Coordinates of C-alpha atoms in Angstrom, one line a residue:
X1495 CA 244.8 296.1 70.6
X1496 CA 248.4 296.0 71.9
X1497 CA 249.7 292.8 70.0
X1498 CA 252.6 293.3 71.4
X1499 CA 254.6 291.7 68.5
X1500 CA 257.3 293.1 66.6
X1501 CA 255.2 296.0 64.2
X1502 CA 256.0 299.4 65.0
X1503 CA 254.4 302.4 63.4
X1504 CA 257.5 304.4 63.3
X1505 CA 258.0 305.0 60.0
X1506 CA 261.2 307.3 59.8
X1507 CA 263.5 306.5 57.1
X1508 CA 267.1 304.1 58.0
X1509 CA 270.5 306.3 58.9
X1510 CA 272.8 303.6 57.5
X1511 CA 272.8 300.0 55.7
X1512 CA 272.7 298.0 59.0
X1513 CA 269.1 299.4 59.8
X1514 CA 267.6 299.7 56.3
X1515 CA 268.9 296.1 56.2
X1516 CA 266.7 295.6 59.4
X1517 CA 264.0 297.6 58.6
X1518 CA 263.1 295.6 55.6
X1519 CA 263.6 292.3 57.1
X1520 CA 261.3 293.2 59.9
X1521 CA 258.6 294.6 57.6
X1522 CA 259.5 292.3 54.4
X1523 CA 259.3 288.9 56.4
X1524 CA 256.1 288.8 57.1
X1525 CA 254.9 290.6 54.2
X1526 CA 256.5 287.8 51.9
X1527 CA 255.0 285.4 54.0
X1528 CA 251.4 286.3 53.9
X1529 CA 252.0 286.6 49.7
X1530 CA 253.1 282.5 49.7
X1531 CA 250.0 282.0 51.7
X1532 CA 247.6 284.2 49.9
X1533 CA 249.2 282.6 46.7
X1534 CA 248.5 279.2 48.9
X1535 CA 244.9 279.4 48.1
X1536 CA 245.0 278.8 44.6
X1537 CA 247.4 276.5 44.7
X1538 CA 245.3 274.2 47.3
X1539 CA 242.6 274.8 44.6
X1540 CA 244.6 272.9 42.0
X1541 CA 246.3 270.3 44.6
X1542 CA 242.8 269.2 45.3
X1543 CA 241.4 269.9 42.0
X1544 CA 243.9 268.0 40.5
X1545 CA 242.4 265.0 42.1
X1546 CA 239.4 265.1 40.3
X1547 CA 240.6 265.1 36.8
X1548 CA 243.0 267.1 34.4
X1549 CA 240.4 268.8 32.8
X1550 CA 238.7 270.2 35.6
X1551 CA 242.4 271.3 36.0
X1552 CA 242.7 272.5 32.7
X1553 CA 239.3 274.7 33.3
X1554 CA 240.5 276.0 36.6
X1555 CA 243.6 277.2 34.7
X1556 CA 241.2 279.1 32.1
X1557 CA 239.1 280.3 35.1
X1558 CA 242.0 281.6 36.6
X1559 CA 243.1 283.6 33.2
X1560 CA 240.2 285.4 33.7
X1561 CA 240.3 286.0 37.4
X1562 CA 244.0 287.2 37.4
X1563 CA 242.7 289.4 34.6
X1564 CA 240.3 291.1 37.4
X1565 CA 242.5 290.9 40.2
X1566 CA 245.3 293.1 37.6
X1567 CA 242.7 295.7 36.9
X1568 CA 241.7 296.4 40.2
X1569 CA 245.6 296.2 41.1
X1570 CA 246.4 299.5 40.2
X1571 CA 244.2 301.3 42.8
X1572 CA 245.0 298.8 45.0
X1573 CA 248.3 299.3 45.0
X1574 CA 248.3 303.2 44.6
X1575 CA 247.3 302.9 48.2
X1576 CA 250.8 302.1 49.0
X1577 CA 252.8 305.4 48.1
X1578 CA 250.1 307.9 48.9
X1579 CA 250.1 306.7 52.0
X1580 CA 253.7 305.8 52.8
X1581 CA 254.6 309.1 51.7
X1582 CA 251.8 311.0 53.6
X1583 CA 253.3 309.0 56.9
X1584 CA 256.7 310.1 55.6
X1585 CA 255.9 313.9 55.4
X1586 CA 254.0 313.7 58.6
X1587 CA 253.5 310.3 60.4
X1588 CA 249.9 312.0 62.3
X1589 CA 248.5 312.8 59.3
X1590 CA 245.6 310.6 59.7
X1591 CA 243.0 312.5 57.5
X1592 CA 244.9 312.2 54.4
X1593 CA 245.7 308.5 54.8
X1594 CA 242.0 307.5 55.6
X1595 CA 240.8 309.4 52.3
X1596 CA 243.4 307.4 50.0
X1597 CA 242.3 304.3 51.9
X1598 CA 238.3 304.7 51.0
X1599 CA 239.2 306.0 47.7
X1600 CA 240.9 303.0 46.7
X1601 CA 237.9 301.1 48.4
X1602 CA 235.5 302.9 46.3
X1603 CA 237.7 302.0 43.0
X1604 CA 236.8 298.4 43.8
X1605 CA 233.6 298.8 44.4
X1606 CA 233.1 300.6 41.0
X1607 CA 234.7 297.9 39.0
X1608 CA 232.1 295.2 39.9
X1609 CA 229.9 296.1 37.1
X1610 CA 233.1 294.9 35.0
X1611 CA 233.3 291.7 36.8
X1612 CA 229.9 290.6 35.8
X1613 CA 230.5 291.8 32.3
X1614 CA 233.6 289.6 31.8
X1615 CA 232.1 286.7 33.1
X1616 CA 229.2 286.7 30.9
X1617 CA 231.4 287.2 27.5
X1618 CA 234.0 284.6 28.8
X1619 CA 233.1 281.4 27.2
X1620 CA 232.0 282.8 23.9
X1621 CA 236.0 284.7 23.7
X1622 CA 236.9 281.2 25.1
X1623 CA 235.4 279.4 22.1
X1624 CA 236.7 282.0 19.7
X1625 CA 240.2 281.4 20.7
X1626 CA 240.1 278.0 20.1
X1627 CA 239.5 276.3 23.5
X1628 CA 237.7 273.3 24.5
X1629 CA 234.1 274.5 24.1
X1630 CA 233.3 271.9 26.9
X1631 CA 236.5 273.0 28.9
X1632 CA 235.3 276.9 28.3
X1633 CA 231.3 275.9 29.7
X1634 CA 233.1 274.7 33.1
X1635 CA 235.9 277.7 33.4
X1636 CA 232.5 280.2 33.5
X1637 CA 231.1 278.5 36.2
X1638 CA 233.9 278.1 38.0
X1639 CA 235.0 281.7 37.8
X1640 CA 231.2 282.7 38.7
X1641 CA 231.5 281.0 41.7
X1642 CA 234.8 282.7 42.2
X1643 CA 233.6 286.3 41.6
X1644 CA 231.6 286.5 44.9
X1645 CA 234.7 286.8 46.5
X1646 CA 236.7 288.9 44.4
X1647 CA 235.6 292.2 45.7
X1648 CA 236.5 290.9 49.3
X1649 CA 240.2 289.6 48.5
X1650 CA 240.7 292.9 46.6
X1651 CA 239.6 294.7 49.6
X1652 CA 242.1 293.0 51.5
X1653 CA 244.6 293.9 49.7
X1654 CA 244.0 297.7 50.3
X1655 CA 243.5 297.3 53.9
X1656 CA 246.7 295.1 54.1
X1657 CA 248.5 297.7 52.0
X1658 CA 247.9 300.5 54.3
X1659 CA 249.1 298.1 57.5
X1660 CA 252.1 297.7 55.9
X1661 CA 252.9 302.0 55.4
X1662 CA 252.1 301.5 59.3
X1663 CA 254.5 299.5 60.0
X1664 CA 251.8 296.4 60.9
X1665 CA 252.5 293.1 59.2
X1666 CA 252.9 290.6 61.5
X1667 CA 249.3 290.2 62.1
X1668 CA 247.7 290.6 58.9
X1669 CA 250.4 287.7 57.7
X1670 CA 248.6 285.7 60.8
X1671 CA 245.3 286.5 59.4
X1672 CA 246.0 285.5 55.7
X1673 CA 247.2 281.9 57.3
X1674 CA 243.9 281.9 59.1
X1675 CA 242.4 282.3 55.3
X1676 CA 244.1 279.7 53.8
X1677 CA 243.5 277.2 56.1
X1678 CA 239.5 278.0 56.2
X1679 CA 239.8 277.8 52.2
X1680 CA 241.6 274.4 52.7
X1681 CA 238.6 273.4 55.1
X1682 CA 236.0 274.3 52.8
X1683 CA 237.8 272.5 49.8
X1684 CA 237.6 269.9 51.5
X1685 CA 234.2 269.8 52.5
X1686 CA 232.8 271.0 49.0
X1687 CA 235.0 269.6 46.6
X1688 CA 234.8 266.0 47.9
X1689 CA 231.1 266.4 50.0
X1690 CA 232.6 265.5 53.1
X1691 CA 230.6 266.1 56.3
X1692 CA 227.7 265.4 54.9
X1693 CA 227.8 268.2 52.1
X1694 CA 227.0 267.4 48.5
X1695 CA 230.5 267.0 46.1
X1696 CA 230.7 269.8 44.1
X1697 CA 233.8 269.0 42.4
X1698 CA 235.4 272.1 40.6
X1699 CA 232.1 274.3 41.4
X1700 CA 233.1 273.4 45.3
X1701 CA 236.6 275.0 45.0
X1702 CA 234.7 278.0 44.0
X1703 CA 232.5 278.9 46.5
X1704 CA 235.1 277.6 49.1
X1705 CA 237.7 280.5 47.6
X1706 CA 234.5 283.0 47.9
X1707 CA 233.3 282.1 51.7
X1708 CA 237.3 282.1 52.7
X1709 CA 237.5 285.9 50.8
X1710 CA 234.5 287.1 52.9
X1711 CA 235.9 285.7 56.2
X1712 CA 239.3 287.6 55.9
X1713 CA 237.8 290.9 54.7
X1714 CA 235.9 290.6 58.2
X1715 CA 238.9 289.9 60.0
X1716 CA 240.8 292.4 59.2
X1717 CA 238.1 295.3 59.1
X1718 CA 237.8 293.7 63.2
X1719 CA 241.6 293.7 63.7
X1720 CA 242.0 297.4 62.0
X1721 CA 239.5 298.4 64.8
X1722 CA 241.2 297.3 67.5
X1723 CA 244.7 298.0 67.0
X1724 CA 245.8 300.7 69.0
X1725 CA 247.9 302.0 65.9
X1726 CA 245.7 301.5 63.3
X1727 CA 242.6 302.7 64.7
X1728 CA 243.7 306.1 65.2
X1729 CA 243.4 306.6 61.3
X1730 CA 239.8 305.8 62.0
X1731 CA 239.5 304.3 58.6
X1732 CA 235.7 303.6 58.2
X1733 CA 234.7 306.8 59.7
X1734 CA 232.1 308.6 57.2
X1735 CA 232.8 306.0 54.4
X1736 CA 230.1 306.7 52.3
X1737 CA 231.3 310.2 51.8
X1738 CA 233.6 310.7 48.6
X1739 CA 236.7 312.9 48.1
X1740 CA 236.7 313.6 44.4
X1741 CA 240.3 315.2 44.8
X1742 CA 241.7 312.1 46.3
X1743 CA 240.0 309.8 43.8
X1744 CA 241.3 311.1 40.9
X1745 CA 245.1 311.3 42.8
X1746 CA 244.2 306.8 43.1
X1747 CA 243.2 307.2 39.5
X1748 CA 245.7 308.6 37.9
X1749 CA 248.5 306.7 40.1
X1750 CA 246.3 303.6 39.6
X1751 CA 246.0 303.1 36.0
X1752 CA 249.4 303.2 35.0
X1753 CA 250.2 300.3 37.7
X1754 CA 247.2 298.2 36.7
X1755 CA 248.3 298.2 32.9
X1756 CA 251.9 297.7 34.0
X1757 CA 250.2 294.6 35.8
X1758 CA 248.4 293.3 33.1
X1759 CA 251.1 293.7 30.4
X1760 CA 253.2 291.5 32.8
X1761 CA 250.8 288.7 34.2
X1762 CA 248.7 288.7 30.6
X1763 CA 251.9 287.7 29.2
X1764 CA 251.6 284.8 31.8
X1765 CA 248.4 284.1 31.2
X1766 CA 248.6 284.1 27.1
X1767 CA 251.1 281.2 27.9
X1768 CA 247.7 279.2 29.1
X1769 CA 246.2 280.0 26.0
X1770 CA 249.0 279.0 23.7
X1771 CA 249.3 275.8 25.8
X1772 CA 245.7 275.0 25.3
X1773 CA 246.2 275.7 21.5
X1774 CA 249.1 272.9 21.9
X1775 CA 246.8 270.3 23.8
X1776 CA 244.7 270.1 27.1
X1777 CA 247.6 267.9 28.7
X1778 CA 250.2 270.6 27.9
X1779 CA 247.8 273.7 29.2
X1780 CA 247.6 271.6 32.8
X1781 CA 251.2 271.0 33.0
X1782 CA 252.0 274.9 32.7
X1783 CA 249.4 275.9 34.7
X1784 CA 251.4 273.7 37.8
X1785 CA 254.9 274.8 36.6
X1786 CA 253.5 278.3 36.7
X1787 CA 251.8 277.8 40.3
X1788 CA 255.1 277.0 41.3
X1789 CA 257.3 279.6 39.9
X1790 CA 254.3 282.0 41.4
X1791 CA 254.6 280.6 44.7
X1792 CA 258.3 281.3 44.8
X1793 CA 257.9 284.8 42.9
X1794 CA 255.8 285.6 46.3
X1795 CA 259.1 286.1 48.1
X1796 CA 260.8 288.8 45.8
X1797 CA 257.2 290.5 45.5
X1798 CA 256.7 290.6 49.5
X1799 CA 260.1 292.0 50.1
X1800 CA 259.6 294.4 47.3
X1801 CA 256.8 295.7 48.5
X1802 CA 258.0 296.3 51.4
X1803 CA 261.0 298.4 49.8
X1804 CA 258.2 300.4 48.4
X1805 CA 257.0 301.3 51.9
X1806 CA 260.7 302.2 52.9
X1807 CA 261.5 304.1 49.5
X1808 CA 258.0 306.2 49.9
X1809 CA 258.3 307.3 54.2
X1810 CA 262.2 308.7 52.5
X1811 CA 260.5 310.1 49.4
X1812 CA 258.0 311.6 51.9
X1813 CA 260.7 312.9 54.0
X1814 CA 262.9 314.2 51.3
X1815 CA 266.1 312.1 52.2
X1816 CA 267.5 310.8 49.2
X1817 CA 270.5 308.5 50.6
X1818 CA 267.7 306.9 52.5
X1819 CA 266.1 306.2 49.4
X1820 CA 268.4 304.8 47.6
X1821 CA 269.8 302.6 50.7
X1822 CA 266.0 301.1 50.6
X1823 CA 266.4 300.4 47.0
X1824 CA 270.2 299.1 47.1
X1825 CA 269.0 296.7 49.6
X1826 CA 265.4 295.7 47.9
X1827 CA 266.7 294.8 45.1
X1828 CA 270.0 292.9 46.5
X1829 CA 267.9 290.7 48.8
X1830 CA 264.9 289.6 46.3
X1831 CA 267.8 288.8 44.0
X1832 CA 269.3 286.3 46.7
X1833 CA 266.4 284.7 47.5
X1834 CA 264.7 284.4 44.4
X1835 CA 268.0 282.8 42.9
X1836 CA 268.3 280.2 45.8
X1837 CA 264.5 279.4 45.0
X1838 CA 265.3 279.0 41.7
X1839 CA 268.0 276.6 42.2
X1840 CA 266.1 274.4 44.6
X1841 CA 263.1 273.8 42.0
X1842 CA 265.6 273.1 39.1
X1843 CA 267.2 270.5 41.2
X1844 CA 264.1 268.4 42.8
X1845 CA 261.4 268.7 39.9
X1846 CA 260.3 265.2 40.5
X1847 CA 260.2 266.2 44.0
X1848 CA 257.7 268.9 43.4
X1849 CA 255.6 267.3 40.8
X1850 CA 254.4 264.5 42.9
X1851 CA 252.9 267.1 45.3
X1852 CA 250.6 267.8 42.3
X1853 CA 250.2 264.7 40.1
X1854 CA 249.0 261.1 41.5
X1855 CA 250.5 258.4 40.8
X1856 CA 248.3 256.5 38.7
X1857 CA 249.6 255.5 35.4
X1858 CA 246.9 257.7 33.6
X1859 CA 249.0 260.8 34.7
X1860 CA 251.8 260.0 33.1
X1861 CA 252.1 262.2 30.5
X1862 CA 251.2 265.7 32.6
X1863 CA 253.6 264.2 34.9
X1864 CA 256.7 264.1 32.6
X1865 CA 255.8 267.5 31.0
X1866 CA 255.5 269.4 34.4
X1867 CA 259.4 267.5 34.9
X1868 CA 260.2 268.8 31.8
X1869 CA 258.6 272.4 32.6
X1870 CA 260.2 273.2 36.3
X1871 CA 264.2 273.6 35.2
X1872 CA 262.6 276.4 32.5
X1873 CA 260.3 278.0 34.8
X1874 CA 263.5 278.2 37.4
X1875 CA 265.3 279.6 34.8
X1876 CA 263.7 282.8 34.5
X1877 CA 263.3 283.6 38.0
X1878 CA 266.5 285.6 38.9
X1879 CA 265.1 288.4 35.8
X1880 CA 261.6 287.8 37.8
X1881 CA 262.9 289.2 41.3
X1882 CA 264.9 292.2 39.6
X1883 CA 262.1 293.9 37.7
X1884 CA 259.5 293.1 40.5
X1885 CA 261.9 294.9 43.1
X1886 CA 262.5 297.6 40.8
X1887 CA 259.2 298.3 39.7
X1888 CA 257.9 298.6 43.1
X1889 CA 260.4 300.8 44.3
X1890 CA 259.4 302.7 41.0
X1891 CA 256.0 302.7 42.1
X1892 CA 257.0 303.9 45.7
X1893 CA 258.5 306.9 43.9
X1894 CA 255.3 307.2 42.3
X1895 CA 257.2 307.0 39.2
X1896 CA 254.4 304.4 37.0
X1897 CA 254.0 306.2 33.9
X1898 CA 257.5 304.9 31.8
X1899 CA 257.7 301.7 33.9
X1900 CA 254.2 301.0 32.3
X1901 CA 255.8 301.9 28.5
X1902 CA 258.6 299.9 29.5
X1903 CA 256.9 296.7 30.4
X1904 CA 254.9 296.9 27.3
X1905 CA 257.5 296.8 25.8
X1906 CA 259.1 294.0 27.1
X1907 CA 256.8 291.2 27.4
X1908 CA 254.2 292.3 24.4
X1909 CA 257.0 293.5 21.7
X1910 CA 259.8 290.7 22.8
X1911 CA 258.2 288.5 25.2
X1912 CA 255.2 287.3 23.4
X1913 CA 256.3 287.5 19.7
X1914 CA 259.2 284.9 20.7
X1915 CA 256.9 282.8 22.7
X1916 CA 254.1 282.8 19.9
X1917 CA 256.6 281.6 17.3
X1918 CA 258.7 279.1 19.1
X1919 CA 255.7 277.2 21.0
X1920 CA 253.4 277.1 17.6
X1921 CA 255.4 277.9 14.9
X1922 CA 258.7 275.9 15.2
X1923 CA 259.4 272.0 16.6
X1924 CA 260.5 273.6 19.7
X1925 CA 256.9 273.5 20.9
X1926 CA 255.4 273.9 24.8
X1927 CA 259.2 274.8 25.9
X1928 CA 259.3 277.7 23.5
X1929 CA 256.3 279.5 25.5
X1930 CA 258.8 279.4 28.2
X1931 CA 261.4 280.7 26.4
X1932 CA 259.5 283.6 25.4
X1933 CA 258.3 284.0 29.5
X1934 CA 262.5 284.4 29.8
X1935 CA 262.9 286.7 27.2
X1936 CA 260.1 289.3 28.4
X1937 CA 261.3 288.9 31.8
X1938 CA 265.0 290.0 31.2
X1939 CA 263.9 292.9 29.0
X1940 CA 262.0 293.8 32.2
X1941 CA 265.0 293.4 34.6
X1942 CA 267.0 295.3 32.3
X1943 CA 264.8 298.4 31.4
X1944 CA 263.4 298.9 34.4
X1945 CA 266.5 298.5 36.8
X1946 CA 268.0 300.8 34.7
X1947 CA 265.1 303.4 35.0
X1948 CA 265.5 302.7 38.9
X1949 CA 268.9 303.8 38.5
X1950 CA 268.4 306.7 36.3
X1951 CA 266.2 308.4 38.5
X1952 CA 267.8 308.0 41.8
X1953 CA 271.1 307.7 40.9
X1954 CA 271.7 309.9 37.6
X1955 CA 268.7 312.9 38.0
X1956 CA 268.9 312.3 41.8
X1957 CA 265.0 312.8 42.2
X1958 CA 262.6 312.1 44.7
X1959 CA 259.8 313.7 42.8
X1960 CA 259.0 311.9 39.8
X1961 CA 256.7 313.8 37.0
X1962 CA 255.2 311.9 34.5

């Protein structure tokens, strides 16, 4: 299938700044758009669940903490696909076998994590109660998470396949497939949450079923596309899919586990904020989740651009082209921070408008509405640092530099960020706002550490092969 769109399987590094900017935009804009639409799957859930009630939002927030933890654990092997594939293609764009084995072993690792998924769901209700969460909210969250879990392996599989497609500069059709998935999720939500078209009214449980159905459909769509696309099909990804390649499996694990840990360090700081807010109150917890959802939507733009940057720097590293790698890094960081700054200003200046999208006009929602309006400018305050750290981190991953950045993220988020959030949020009169200040402190530290690491690797040590 030749789509005739702008995707190209050409993976050569750039020779000048304009060429690099053009290549990053062609690759990164659809990836950023796809990230936004992916996030919209959860946003649509929250928007519809918020119409049911505050307790349902709180239960969904708690379940999404667990769902996100599982996503972060699997993120390592999934994200490891990008540098493995892009560097292999940078060295030899016809090395189909090497690429196929990397993708296959990434998918194998996702399957291997399914037993952990079952254990976490079984343990989440008692653990939530031990951490001071409302027992009724914890029970609802467990049921919702159990239904989300059916779609989890498929959505992680989609992410691995998307990373492969990005590495061969195929991003337009994947974006359209993700857009279709979000649309299906919205339709399934409308039917199952509210009981439309003769379906039972399932409220929160309906949202879980809808998300899983959408994930399954998305995985099928990507398999069909890869088999039909004239460039992707050359890799024959699913040939002998049942056969292991244990050396490559170890490569994926070796590269993937520090990425998973780094992602957990960062992501669980934000999710720890959910738990800290839950100690303060249900309304604060629900409002925090809405504010975090808005910030996460904005974050999808620099994240998508930085994922493209990881592909670009991986191609340059595979070809041994240091000047091209420097261009890829510079353009990626600059573009990510500029776009994020624009989005942060828009959020800071329009909290009332954004809040109205999430919270209904009823008087009973006055408290949560006021909290969200107060939280959004605070969320906008850390976005600049968030863009720098994600760009630097993704670029380092494209160079296969993962272990030292892992330590840096641990220090930033849990030695600096969490103590600030905990102390200000629970031990001072600053209260709920203090949790946002803690997030900002962690992201500021990460942007400094990871930015310095990227500069050290490319401009001081001048190396493309990083031995951890």
